[in-house]
mmCIF file of N, CA and C and ligand atoms in Angstrom:
data_model
loop_
_atom_site.group_PDB
_atom_site.id
_atom_site.type_symbol
_atom_site.label_atom_id
_atom_site.label_comp_id
_atom_site.label_asym_id
_atom_site.label_seq_id
_atom_site.Cartn_x
_atom_site.Cartn_y
_atom_site.Cartn_z
ATOM 1 N N UNK A 284 -12.825 -11.250 -42.975
ATOM 2 C CA UNK A 284 -11.959 -10.128 -42.649
ATOM 3 C C UNK A 284 -11.423 -10.308 -41.227
ATOM 4 N N UNK A 285 -10.179 -9.882 -41.051
ATOM 5 C CA UNK A 285 -9.566 -9.971 -39.725
ATOM 6 C C UNK A 285 -9.403 -8.570 -39.158
ATOM 7 N N UNK A 286 -9.619 -8.461 -37.862
ATOM 8 C CA UNK A 286 -9.385 -7.174 -37.214
ATOM 9 C C UNK A 286 -8.664 -7.437 -35.900
ATOM 10 N N UNK A 287 -7.646 -6.628 -35.626
ATOM 11 C CA UNK A 287 -6.777 -6.902 -34.483
ATOM 12 C C UNK A 287 -6.713 -5.712 -33.550
ATOM 13 N N UNK A 288 -6.822 -5.995 -32.292
ATOM 14 C CA UNK A 288 -6.664 -4.959 -31.273
ATOM 15 C C UNK A 288 -5.457 -5.324 -30.410
ATOM 16 N N UNK A 289 -4.668 -4.327 -30.082
ATOM 17 C CA UNK A 289 -3.450 -4.534 -29.317
ATOM 18 C C UNK A 289 -3.633 -3.980 -27.909
ATOM 19 N N UNK A 290 -3.104 -4.677 -26.927
ATOM 20 C CA UNK A 290 -3.154 -4.187 -25.546
ATOM 21 C C UNK A 290 -1.856 -4.589 -24.870
ATOM 22 N N UNK A 291 -1.392 -3.791 -23.933
ATOM 23 C CA UNK A 291 -0.168 -4.198 -23.266
ATOM 24 C C UNK A 291 -0.339 -4.227 -21.754
ATOM 25 N N UNK A 292 0.495 -5.023 -21.148
ATOM 26 C CA UNK A 292 0.504 -5.110 -19.692
ATOM 27 C C UNK A 292 1.916 -5.465 -19.251
ATOM 28 N N UNK A 293 2.284 -4.994 -18.078
ATOM 29 C CA UNK A 293 3.592 -5.309 -17.516
ATOM 30 C C UNK A 293 3.385 -6.326 -16.411
ATOM 31 N N UNK A 294 4.158 -7.387 -16.468
ATOM 32 C CA UNK A 294 3.995 -8.412 -15.444
ATOM 33 C C UNK A 294 5.321 -9.122 -15.254
ATOM 34 N N UNK A 295 5.477 -9.728 -14.100
ATOM 35 C CA UNK A 295 6.670 -10.533 -13.898
ATOM 36 C C UNK A 295 6.281 -11.995 -13.787
ATOM 37 N N UNK A 296 7.240 -12.829 -14.107
ATOM 38 C CA UNK A 296 7.017 -14.267 -14.009
ATOM 39 C C UNK A 296 8.335 -14.956 -13.712
ATOM 40 N N UNK A 297 8.227 -16.148 -13.218
ATOM 41 C CA UNK A 297 9.382 -17.024 -13.065
ATOM 42 C C UNK A 297 9.022 -18.292 -13.819
ATOM 43 N N UNK A 298 9.883 -18.681 -14.750
ATOM 44 C CA UNK A 298 9.590 -19.883 -15.515
ATOM 45 C C UNK A 298 10.174 -21.074 -14.779
ATOM 46 N N UNK A 299 9.365 -21.642 -13.927
ATOM 47 C CA UNK A 299 9.798 -22.839 -13.218
ATOM 48 C C UNK A 299 8.599 -23.708 -12.940
ATOM 49 N N UNK A 300 8.852 -25.000 -12.940
ATOM 50 C CA UNK A 300 7.786 -25.954 -12.684
ATOM 51 C C UNK A 300 7.842 -26.367 -11.230
ATOM 52 N N UNK A 301 6.728 -26.238 -10.507
ATOM 53 C CA UNK A 301 6.747 -26.504 -9.072
ATOM 54 C C UNK A 301 7.200 -27.926 -8.712
ATOM 55 N N UNK A 302 7.047 -28.862 -9.650
ATOM 56 C CA UNK A 302 7.400 -30.242 -9.310
ATOM 57 C C UNK A 302 8.841 -30.608 -9.668
ATOM 58 N N UNK A 303 9.563 -29.693 -10.285
ATOM 59 C CA UNK A 303 10.971 -29.957 -10.592
ATOM 60 C C UNK A 303 11.845 -29.345 -9.497
ATOM 61 N N UNK A 304 13.039 -29.885 -9.352
ATOM 62 C CA UNK A 304 13.979 -29.299 -8.402
ATOM 63 C C UNK A 304 14.524 -27.997 -8.982
ATOM 64 N N UNK A 305 15.168 -27.209 -8.112
ATOM 65 C CA UNK A 305 15.742 -25.946 -8.570
ATOM 66 C C UNK A 305 16.737 -26.193 -9.706
ATOM 67 N N UNK A 306 17.522 -27.255 -9.530
ATOM 68 C CA UNK A 306 18.541 -27.567 -10.541
ATOM 69 C C UNK A 306 17.904 -27.967 -11.872
ATOM 70 N N UNK A 307 16.846 -28.791 -11.789
ATOM 71 C CA UNK A 307 16.162 -29.201 -13.021
ATOM 72 C C UNK A 307 15.510 -28.006 -13.712
ATOM 73 N N UNK A 308 14.905 -27.134 -12.911
ATOM 74 C CA UNK A 308 14.283 -25.943 -13.487
ATOM 75 C C UNK A 308 15.298 -25.083 -14.216
ATOM 76 N N UNK A 309 16.473 -24.940 -13.607
ATOM 77 C CA UNK A 309 17.512 -24.111 -14.206
ATOM 78 C C UNK A 309 18.002 -24.725 -15.519
ATOM 79 N N UNK A 310 18.014 -26.065 -15.529
ATOM 80 C CA UNK A 310 18.433 -26.753 -16.746
ATOM 81 C C UNK A 310 17.427 -26.518 -17.880
ATOM 82 N N UNK A 311 16.136 -26.545 -17.538
ATOM 83 C CA UNK A 311 15.089 -26.400 -18.561
ATOM 84 C C UNK A 311 14.916 -24.941 -18.982
ATOM 85 N N UNK A 312 14.826 -24.061 -18.005
ATOM 86 C CA UNK A 312 14.409 -22.678 -18.299
ATOM 87 C C UNK A 312 15.542 -21.649 -18.208
ATOM 88 N N UNK A 313 16.723 -22.087 -17.760
ATOM 89 C CA UNK A 313 17.850 -21.160 -17.660
ATOM 90 C C UNK A 313 17.587 -20.048 -16.660
ATOM 91 N N UNK A 314 18.072 -18.846 -16.993
ATOM 92 C CA UNK A 314 17.945 -17.699 -16.095
ATOM 93 C C UNK A 314 16.485 -17.396 -15.757
ATOM 94 N N UNK A 315 15.589 -17.710 -16.675
ATOM 95 C CA UNK A 315 14.167 -17.410 -16.464
ATOM 96 C C UNK A 315 13.589 -18.174 -15.277
ATOM 97 N N UNK A 316 14.350 -19.174 -14.777
ATOM 98 C CA UNK A 316 13.868 -19.968 -13.641
ATOM 99 C C UNK A 316 14.149 -19.295 -12.300
ATOM 100 N N UNK A 317 14.841 -18.188 -12.302
ATOM 101 C CA UNK A 317 15.086 -17.480 -11.039
ATOM 102 C C UNK A 317 13.759 -17.296 -10.294
ATOM 103 N N UNK A 318 13.657 -17.906 -9.090
ATOM 104 C CA UNK A 318 12.361 -17.894 -8.390
ATOM 105 C C UNK A 318 11.879 -16.504 -8.003
ATOM 106 N N UNK A 319 12.787 -15.531 -8.014
ATOM 107 C CA UNK A 319 12.369 -14.164 -7.673
ATOM 108 C C UNK A 319 11.707 -13.453 -8.850
ATOM 109 N N UNK A 320 11.736 -14.095 -10.010
ATOM 110 C CA UNK A 320 11.016 -13.568 -11.158
ATOM 111 C C UNK A 320 11.743 -12.457 -11.891
ATOM 112 N N UNK A 321 11.195 -12.092 -13.037
ATOM 113 C CA UNK A 321 11.713 -10.984 -13.843
ATOM 114 C C UNK A 321 10.538 -10.474 -14.659
ATOM 115 N N UNK A 322 10.647 -9.228 -15.114
ATOM 116 C CA UNK A 322 9.484 -8.597 -15.733
ATOM 117 C C UNK A 322 9.568 -8.472 -17.242
ATOM 118 N N UNK A 323 8.415 -8.324 -17.848
ATOM 119 C CA UNK A 323 8.319 -8.025 -19.279
ATOM 120 C C UNK A 323 7.207 -7.013 -19.487
ATOM 121 N N UNK A 324 7.355 -6.231 -20.551
ATOM 122 C CA UNK A 324 6.226 -5.450 -21.031
ATOM 123 C C UNK A 324 5.577 -6.281 -22.135
ATOM 124 N N UNK A 325 4.603 -7.074 -21.739
ATOM 125 C CA UNK A 325 3.940 -7.960 -22.696
ATOM 126 C C UNK A 325 3.008 -7.149 -23.596
ATOM 127 N N UNK A 326 2.920 -7.581 -24.853
ATOM 128 C CA UNK A 326 1.943 -6.987 -25.767
ATOM 129 C C UNK A 326 1.080 -8.114 -26.312
ATOM 130 N N UNK A 327 -0.224 -7.975 -26.137
ATOM 131 C CA UNK A 327 -1.150 -8.983 -26.649
ATOM 132 C C UNK A 327 -1.889 -8.399 -27.851
ATOM 133 N N UNK A 328 -1.929 -9.161 -28.927
ATOM 134 C CA UNK A 328 -2.713 -8.764 -30.093
ATOM 135 C C UNK A 328 -3.840 -9.781 -30.255
ATOM 136 N N UNK A 329 -5.045 -9.276 -30.191
ATOM 137 C CA UNK A 329 -6.220 -10.138 -30.243
ATOM 138 C C UNK A 329 -6.897 -9.930 -31.592
ATOM 139 N N UNK A 330 -7.013 -11.002 -32.355
ATOM 140 C CA UNK A 330 -7.577 -10.900 -33.703
ATOM 141 C C UNK A 330 -8.933 -11.585 -33.777
ATOM 142 N N UNK A 331 -9.905 -10.844 -34.288
ATOM 143 C CA UNK A 331 -11.240 -11.383 -34.526
ATOM 144 C C UNK A 331 -11.424 -11.592 -36.023
ATOM 145 N N UNK A 332 -12.291 -12.533 -36.348
ATOM 146 C CA UNK A 332 -12.583 -12.848 -37.738
ATOM 147 C C UNK A 332 -14.086 -12.743 -37.952
ATOM 148 N N UNK A 333 -14.487 -12.078 -39.016
ATOM 149 C CA UNK A 333 -15.914 -11.996 -39.298
ATOM 150 C C UNK A 333 -16.172 -11.112 -40.499
ATOM 151 N N UNK A 334 -17.429 -10.967 -40.833
ATOM 152 C CA UNK A 334 -17.825 -10.095 -41.936
ATOM 153 C C UNK A 334 -18.286 -8.769 -41.356
ATOM 154 N N UNK A 335 -17.935 -7.658 -42.007
ATOM 155 C CA UNK A 335 -18.450 -6.380 -41.528
ATOM 156 C C UNK A 335 -19.973 -6.374 -41.592
ATOM 157 N N UNK A 336 -20.613 -5.891 -40.540
ATOM 158 C CA UNK A 336 -22.067 -5.779 -40.521
ATOM 159 C C UNK A 336 -22.507 -4.848 -41.648
ATOM 160 N N UNK A 337 -23.550 -5.247 -42.427
ATOM 161 C CA UNK A 337 -23.948 -4.427 -43.571
ATOM 162 C C UNK A 337 -24.411 -3.028 -43.163
ATOM 163 N N UNK A 338 -24.906 -2.876 -41.960
ATOM 164 C CA UNK A 338 -25.392 -1.562 -41.523
ATOM 165 C C UNK A 338 -24.274 -0.748 -40.865
ATOM 166 N N UNK A 339 -23.607 -1.340 -39.866
ATOM 167 C CA UNK A 339 -22.600 -0.568 -39.115
ATOM 168 C C UNK A 339 -21.257 -0.538 -39.821
ATOM 169 N N UNK A 340 -21.015 -1.494 -40.727
ATOM 170 C CA UNK A 340 -19.717 -1.568 -41.388
ATOM 171 C C UNK A 340 -18.614 -2.088 -40.493
ATOM 172 N N UNK A 341 -18.994 -2.661 -39.356
ATOM 173 C CA UNK A 341 -17.972 -3.136 -38.413
ATOM 174 C C UNK A 341 -18.074 -4.647 -38.215
ATOM 175 N N UNK A 342 -16.897 -5.270 -38.045
ATOM 176 C CA UNK A 342 -16.855 -6.696 -37.716
ATOM 177 C C UNK A 342 -17.319 -6.903 -36.282
ATOM 178 N N UNK A 343 -16.918 -5.991 -35.423
ATOM 179 C CA UNK A 343 -17.264 -6.078 -34.007
ATOM 180 C C UNK A 343 -17.115 -4.679 -33.424
ATOM 181 N N UNK A 344 -17.844 -4.395 -32.402
ATOM 182 C CA UNK A 344 -17.748 -3.093 -31.735
ATOM 183 C C UNK A 344 -16.380 -2.991 -31.049
ATOM 184 N N UNK A 345 -15.513 -2.135 -31.586
ATOM 185 C CA UNK A 345 -14.125 -2.108 -31.104
ATOM 186 C C UNK A 345 -13.993 -1.542 -29.696
ATOM 187 N N UNK A 346 -14.942 -0.713 -29.305
ATOM 188 C CA UNK A 346 -14.929 -0.203 -27.949
ATOM 189 C C UNK A 346 -15.225 -1.359 -26.981
ATOM 190 N N UNK A 347 -16.176 -2.201 -27.409
ATOM 191 C CA UNK A 347 -16.525 -3.353 -26.589
ATOM 192 C C UNK A 347 -15.353 -4.336 -26.523
ATOM 193 N N UNK A 348 -14.665 -4.533 -27.660
ATOM 194 C CA UNK A 348 -13.507 -5.434 -27.673
ATOM 195 C C UNK A 348 -12.438 -4.931 -26.704
ATOM 196 N N UNK A 349 -12.205 -3.626 -26.717
ATOM 197 C CA UNK A 349 -11.215 -3.052 -25.818
ATOM 198 C C UNK A 349 -11.598 -3.321 -24.359
ATOM 199 N N UNK A 350 -12.878 -3.152 -24.063
ATOM 200 C CA UNK A 350 -13.352 -3.389 -22.691
ATOM 201 C C UNK A 350 -13.174 -4.848 -22.277
ATOM 202 N N UNK A 351 -13.485 -5.761 -23.198
ATOM 203 C CA UNK A 351 -13.355 -7.193 -22.892
ATOM 204 C C UNK A 351 -11.889 -7.536 -22.605
ATOM 205 N N UNK A 352 -10.980 -7.039 -23.456
ATOM 206 C CA UNK A 352 -9.548 -7.329 -23.259
ATOM 207 C C UNK A 352 -9.076 -6.725 -21.938
ATOM 208 N N UNK A 353 -9.560 -5.531 -21.661
ATOM 209 C CA UNK A 353 -9.145 -4.881 -20.423
ATOM 210 C C UNK A 353 -9.605 -5.693 -19.208
ATOM 211 N N UNK A 354 -10.849 -6.069 -19.245
ATOM 212 C CA UNK A 354 -11.442 -6.768 -18.102
ATOM 213 C C UNK A 354 -10.841 -8.158 -17.892
ATOM 214 N N UNK A 355 -10.592 -8.882 -18.999
ATOM 215 C CA UNK A 355 -10.154 -10.274 -18.897
ATOM 216 C C UNK A 355 -8.637 -10.442 -18.835
ATOM 217 N N UNK A 356 -7.904 -9.464 -19.360
ATOM 218 C CA UNK A 356 -6.453 -9.643 -19.476
ATOM 219 C C UNK A 356 -5.678 -8.529 -18.767
ATOM 220 N N UNK A 357 -5.876 -7.293 -19.179
ATOM 221 C CA UNK A 357 -5.042 -6.207 -18.663
ATOM 222 C C UNK A 357 -5.255 -6.031 -17.161
ATOM 223 N N UNK A 358 -6.502 -5.914 -16.781
ATOM 224 C CA UNK A 358 -6.809 -5.698 -15.361
ATOM 225 C C UNK A 358 -6.254 -6.821 -14.462
ATOM 226 N N UNK A 359 -6.532 -8.091 -14.783
ATOM 227 C CA UNK A 359 -5.993 -9.145 -13.916
ATOM 228 C C UNK A 359 -4.481 -9.385 -14.018
ATOM 229 N N UNK A 360 -3.848 -9.035 -15.144
ATOM 230 C CA UNK A 360 -2.434 -9.383 -15.332
ATOM 231 C C UNK A 360 -1.470 -8.231 -15.021
ATOM 232 N N UNK A 361 -1.930 -6.992 -15.222
ATOM 233 C CA UNK A 361 -1.007 -5.862 -15.182
ATOM 234 C C UNK A 361 -0.432 -5.658 -13.778
ATOM 235 N N UNK A 362 0.899 -5.486 -13.726
ATOM 236 C CA UNK A 362 1.611 -5.263 -12.461
ATOM 237 C C UNK A 362 1.439 -6.411 -11.469
ATOM 238 N N UNK A 363 1.329 -7.626 -11.997
ATOM 239 C CA UNK A 363 1.218 -8.809 -11.142
ATOM 240 C C UNK A 363 2.452 -9.690 -11.310
ATOM 241 N N UNK A 364 2.731 -10.426 -10.250
ATOM 242 C CA UNK A 364 3.686 -11.532 -10.347
ATOM 243 C C UNK A 364 2.836 -12.755 -10.675
ATOM 244 N N UNK A 365 2.850 -13.133 -11.932
ATOM 245 C CA UNK A 365 1.867 -14.106 -12.423
ATOM 246 C C UNK A 365 1.849 -15.395 -11.607
ATOM 247 N N UNK A 366 3.037 -15.901 -11.264
ATOM 248 C CA UNK A 366 3.099 -17.181 -10.542
ATOM 249 C C UNK A 366 2.349 -17.138 -9.216
ATOM 250 N N UNK A 367 2.352 -15.989 -8.575
ATOM 251 C CA UNK A 367 1.787 -15.912 -7.229
ATOM 252 C C UNK A 367 0.398 -15.321 -7.186
ATOM 253 N N UNK A 368 0.071 -14.513 -8.199
ATOM 254 C CA UNK A 368 -1.159 -13.727 -8.082
ATOM 255 C C UNK A 368 -2.241 -14.058 -9.089
ATOM 256 N N UNK A 369 -1.882 -14.769 -10.153
ATOM 257 C CA UNK A 369 -2.864 -14.983 -11.214
ATOM 258 C C UNK A 369 -3.012 -16.473 -11.528
ATOM 259 N N UNK A 370 -4.064 -17.102 -11.009
ATOM 260 C CA UNK A 370 -4.309 -18.491 -11.388
ATOM 261 C C UNK A 370 -4.585 -18.562 -12.900
ATOM 262 N N UNK A 371 -4.211 -19.602 -13.611
ATOM 263 C CA UNK A 371 -3.702 -20.875 -13.108
ATOM 264 C C UNK A 371 -2.191 -20.930 -12.983
ATOM 265 N N UNK A 372 -1.517 -19.756 -12.971
ATOM 266 C CA UNK A 372 -0.055 -19.780 -13.038
ATOM 267 C C UNK A 372 0.606 -20.129 -11.708
ATOM 268 N N UNK A 373 -0.212 -20.417 -10.703
ATOM 269 C CA UNK A 373 0.342 -20.986 -9.479
ATOM 270 C C UNK A 373 0.681 -22.461 -9.709
ATOM 271 N N UNK A 374 0.099 -23.057 -10.760
ATOM 272 C CA UNK A 374 0.381 -24.467 -11.052
ATOM 273 C C UNK A 374 0.753 -24.714 -12.512
ATOM 274 N N UNK A 375 0.544 -23.721 -13.382
ATOM 275 C CA UNK A 375 0.916 -23.823 -14.788
ATOM 276 C C UNK A 375 2.068 -22.852 -15.022
ATOM 277 N N UNK A 376 3.162 -23.327 -15.610
ATOM 278 C CA UNK A 376 4.331 -22.464 -15.822
ATOM 279 C C UNK A 376 3.950 -21.300 -16.746
ATOM 280 N N UNK A 377 4.142 -20.057 -16.311
ATOM 281 C CA UNK A 377 3.721 -18.918 -17.132
ATOM 282 C C UNK A 377 4.699 -18.575 -18.245
ATOM 283 N N UNK A 378 4.943 -19.530 -19.127
ATOM 284 C CA UNK A 378 5.714 -19.233 -20.336
ATOM 285 C C UNK A 378 4.832 -18.385 -21.248
ATOM 286 N N UNK A 379 5.432 -17.753 -22.248
ATOM 287 C CA UNK A 379 4.641 -16.983 -23.214
ATOM 288 C C UNK A 379 3.569 -17.880 -23.842
ATOM 289 N N UNK A 380 3.928 -19.136 -24.102
ATOM 290 C CA UNK A 380 2.977 -20.069 -24.710
ATOM 291 C C UNK A 380 1.741 -20.242 -23.826
ATOM 292 N N UNK A 381 1.997 -20.505 -22.532
ATOM 293 C CA UNK A 381 0.871 -20.749 -21.620
ATOM 294 C C UNK A 381 0.073 -19.475 -21.341
ATOM 295 N N UNK A 382 0.746 -18.333 -21.334
ATOM 296 C CA UNK A 382 0.015 -17.076 -21.121
ATOM 297 C C UNK A 382 -0.908 -16.819 -22.320
ATOM 298 N N UNK A 383 -0.411 -17.052 -23.528
ATOM 299 C CA UNK A 383 -1.247 -16.854 -24.727
ATOM 300 C C UNK A 383 -2.467 -17.773 -24.695
ATOM 301 N N UNK A 384 -2.256 -19.028 -24.269
ATOM 302 C CA UNK A 384 -3.383 -19.966 -24.183
ATOM 303 C C UNK A 384 -4.393 -19.523 -23.134
ATOM 304 N N UNK A 385 -3.905 -18.992 -22.029
ATOM 305 C CA UNK A 385 -4.807 -18.521 -20.980
ATOM 306 C C UNK A 385 -5.604 -17.305 -21.461
ATOM 307 N N UNK A 386 -4.943 -16.418 -22.199
ATOM 308 C CA UNK A 386 -5.659 -15.260 -22.753
ATOM 309 C C UNK A 386 -6.763 -15.749 -23.691
ATOM 310 N N UNK A 387 -6.447 -16.712 -24.514
ATOM 311 C CA UNK A 387 -7.462 -17.292 -25.413
ATOM 312 C C UNK A 387 -8.638 -17.848 -24.599
ATOM 313 N N UNK A 388 -8.322 -18.617 -23.576
ATOM 314 C CA UNK A 388 -9.399 -19.224 -22.764
ATOM 315 C C UNK A 388 -10.291 -18.167 -22.123
ATOM 316 N N UNK A 389 -9.690 -17.059 -21.709
ATOM 317 C CA UNK A 389 -10.471 -16.005 -21.069
ATOM 318 C C UNK A 389 -11.337 -15.253 -22.077
ATOM 319 N N UNK A 390 -10.835 -15.107 -23.302
ATOM 320 C CA UNK A 390 -11.556 -14.289 -24.287
ATOM 321 C C UNK A 390 -12.587 -15.076 -25.098
ATOM 322 N N UNK A 391 -12.290 -16.330 -25.385
ATOM 323 C CA UNK A 391 -13.131 -17.107 -26.307
ATOM 324 C C UNK A 391 -14.624 -17.100 -25.933
ATOM 325 N N UNK A 392 -14.973 -17.226 -24.639
ATOM 326 C CA UNK A 392 -16.407 -17.254 -24.305
ATOM 327 C C UNK A 392 -17.160 -15.969 -24.674
ATOM 328 N N UNK A 393 -16.430 -14.884 -24.909
ATOM 329 C CA UNK A 393 -17.087 -13.629 -25.286
ATOM 330 C C UNK A 393 -17.486 -13.607 -26.759
ATOM 331 N N UNK A 394 -17.055 -14.602 -27.512
ATOM 332 C CA UNK A 394 -17.348 -14.626 -28.943
ATOM 333 C C UNK A 394 -17.955 -15.975 -29.333
ATOM 334 N N UNK A 395 -19.153 -16.232 -28.812
ATOM 335 C CA UNK A 395 -19.759 -17.545 -29.027
ATOM 336 C C UNK A 395 -20.330 -17.713 -30.436
ATOM 337 N N UNK A 396 -20.380 -16.625 -31.236
ATOM 338 C CA UNK A 396 -20.995 -16.678 -32.547
ATOM 339 C C UNK A 396 -22.518 -16.689 -32.415
ATOM 340 N N UNK A 397 -23.306 -16.453 -33.423
ATOM 341 C CA UNK A 397 -22.812 -16.066 -34.746
ATOM 342 C C UNK A 397 -22.205 -14.665 -34.691
ATOM 343 N N UNK A 398 -21.558 -14.301 -35.778
ATOM 344 C CA UNK A 398 -20.882 -13.006 -35.789
ATOM 345 C C UNK A 398 -19.399 -13.213 -35.633
ATOM 346 N N UNK A 399 -18.715 -12.182 -35.136
ATOM 347 C CA UNK A 399 -17.271 -12.243 -35.042
ATOM 348 C C UNK A 399 -16.835 -13.386 -34.134
ATOM 349 N N UNK A 400 -15.767 -14.065 -34.543
ATOM 350 C CA UNK A 400 -15.223 -15.099 -33.664
ATOM 351 C C UNK A 400 -13.750 -14.822 -33.409
ATOM 352 N N UNK A 401 -13.276 -15.381 -32.298
ATOM 353 C CA UNK A 401 -11.875 -15.198 -31.948
ATOM 354 C C UNK A 401 -11.016 -15.981 -32.930
ATOM 355 N N UNK A 402 -10.093 -15.309 -33.576
ATOM 356 C CA UNK A 402 -9.265 -15.932 -34.610
ATOM 357 C C UNK A 402 -7.883 -16.301 -34.071
ATOM 358 N N UNK A 403 -7.317 -15.428 -33.234
ATOM 359 C CA UNK A 403 -5.984 -15.730 -32.739
ATOM 360 C C UNK A 403 -5.546 -14.757 -31.665
ATOM 361 N N UNK A 404 -4.619 -15.219 -30.865
ATOM 362 C CA UNK A 404 -3.990 -14.381 -29.852
ATOM 363 C C UNK A 404 -2.497 -14.423 -30.111
ATOM 364 N N UNK A 405 -1.914 -13.258 -30.293
ATOM 365 C CA UNK A 405 -0.462 -13.186 -30.449
ATOM 366 C C UNK A 405 0.073 -12.466 -29.220
ATOM 367 N N UNK A 406 1.047 -13.061 -28.585
ATOM 368 C CA UNK A 406 1.603 -12.461 -27.381
ATOM 369 C C UNK A 406 3.099 -12.228 -27.559
ATOM 370 N N UNK A 407 3.483 -10.947 -27.473
ATOM 371 C CA UNK A 407 4.899 -10.597 -27.520
ATOM 372 C C UNK A 407 5.451 -10.580 -26.105
ATOM 373 N N UNK A 408 6.505 -11.339 -25.887
ATOM 374 C CA UNK A 408 7.200 -11.276 -24.601
ATOM 375 C C UNK A 408 8.301 -10.216 -24.675
ATOM 376 N N UNK A 409 8.937 -10.136 -25.825
ATOM 377 C CA UNK A 409 9.884 -9.063 -26.130
ATOM 378 C C UNK A 409 9.589 -8.648 -27.568
ATOM 379 N N UNK A 410 10.266 -7.609 -28.041
ATOM 380 C CA UNK A 410 10.062 -7.184 -29.422
ATOM 381 C C UNK A 410 10.421 -8.286 -30.410
ATOM 382 N N UNK A 411 11.350 -9.142 -29.986
ATOM 383 C CA UNK A 411 11.860 -10.146 -30.918
ATOM 384 C C UNK A 411 11.231 -11.525 -30.742
ATOM 385 N N UNK A 412 10.312 -11.639 -29.810
ATOM 386 C CA UNK A 412 9.762 -12.965 -29.534
ATOM 387 C C UNK A 412 8.266 -12.884 -29.313
ATOM 388 N N UNK A 413 7.527 -13.625 -30.124
ATOM 389 C CA UNK A 413 6.094 -13.727 -29.869
ATOM 390 C C UNK A 413 5.599 -15.128 -30.147
ATOM 391 N N UNK A 414 4.481 -15.452 -29.518
ATOM 392 C CA UNK A 414 3.824 -16.726 -29.793
ATOM 393 C C UNK A 414 2.426 -16.411 -30.314
ATOM 394 N N UNK A 415 1.873 -17.346 -31.056
ATOM 395 C CA UNK A 415 0.528 -17.177 -31.577
ATOM 396 C C UNK A 415 -0.283 -18.411 -31.253
ATOM 397 N N UNK A 416 -1.521 -18.198 -30.826
ATOM 398 C CA UNK A 416 -2.386 -19.317 -30.498
ATOM 399 C C UNK A 416 -3.745 -19.109 -31.164
ATOM 400 N N UNK A 417 -4.260 -20.173 -31.748
ATOM 401 C CA UNK A 417 -5.541 -20.086 -32.449
ATOM 402 C C UNK A 417 -6.515 -21.144 -31.952
ATOM 403 N N UNK A 418 -6.378 -21.518 -30.703
ATOM 404 C CA UNK A 418 -7.313 -22.498 -30.140
ATOM 405 C C UNK A 418 -6.921 -23.924 -30.477
ATOM 406 N N UNK A 419 -7.704 -24.836 -29.908
ATOM 407 C CA UNK A 419 -7.470 -26.251 -30.178
ATOM 408 C C UNK A 419 -7.784 -26.531 -31.645
ATOM 409 N N UNK A 420 -6.982 -27.408 -32.300
ATOM 410 C CA UNK A 420 -7.349 -27.769 -33.668
ATOM 411 C C UNK A 420 -8.737 -28.448 -33.666
ATOM 412 N N UNK A 421 -9.609 -28.015 -34.598
ATOM 413 C CA UNK A 421 -10.966 -28.591 -34.589
ATOM 414 C C UNK A 421 -11.068 -29.718 -35.607
HETATM 415 ZN ZN1 LIG B 149 10.465 -13.982 -19.024
#
């Protein structure tokens, strides 16, 4: 069974690679390369996979899941300029893809098994654009 919790945070980012020139960055990332950044209301959907506990009827304690997401993602990311304030985005371009991977890396250690495991992270950058990450292929 899959269970998904949604959380949102507002953050700004500039999609530029520190080792490329301004012109090269603009060629790759377009307007998103503006070094002054721009904001999004990001929405993260965190999906766990597991069997409901025979006693509690729950895959995972949802209050605890909310706390974990808050502590690992919302608190550190909300109202931040990711490139300047949230490592590793001082050296990793904070595209939606890389942000989703970072969210996965932060959350995965909380679900070492047995029991519920992290199934996927879906990150909406806008209503019309999202990425999904399910960890390294095993
Ligand atoms: Zn953007």
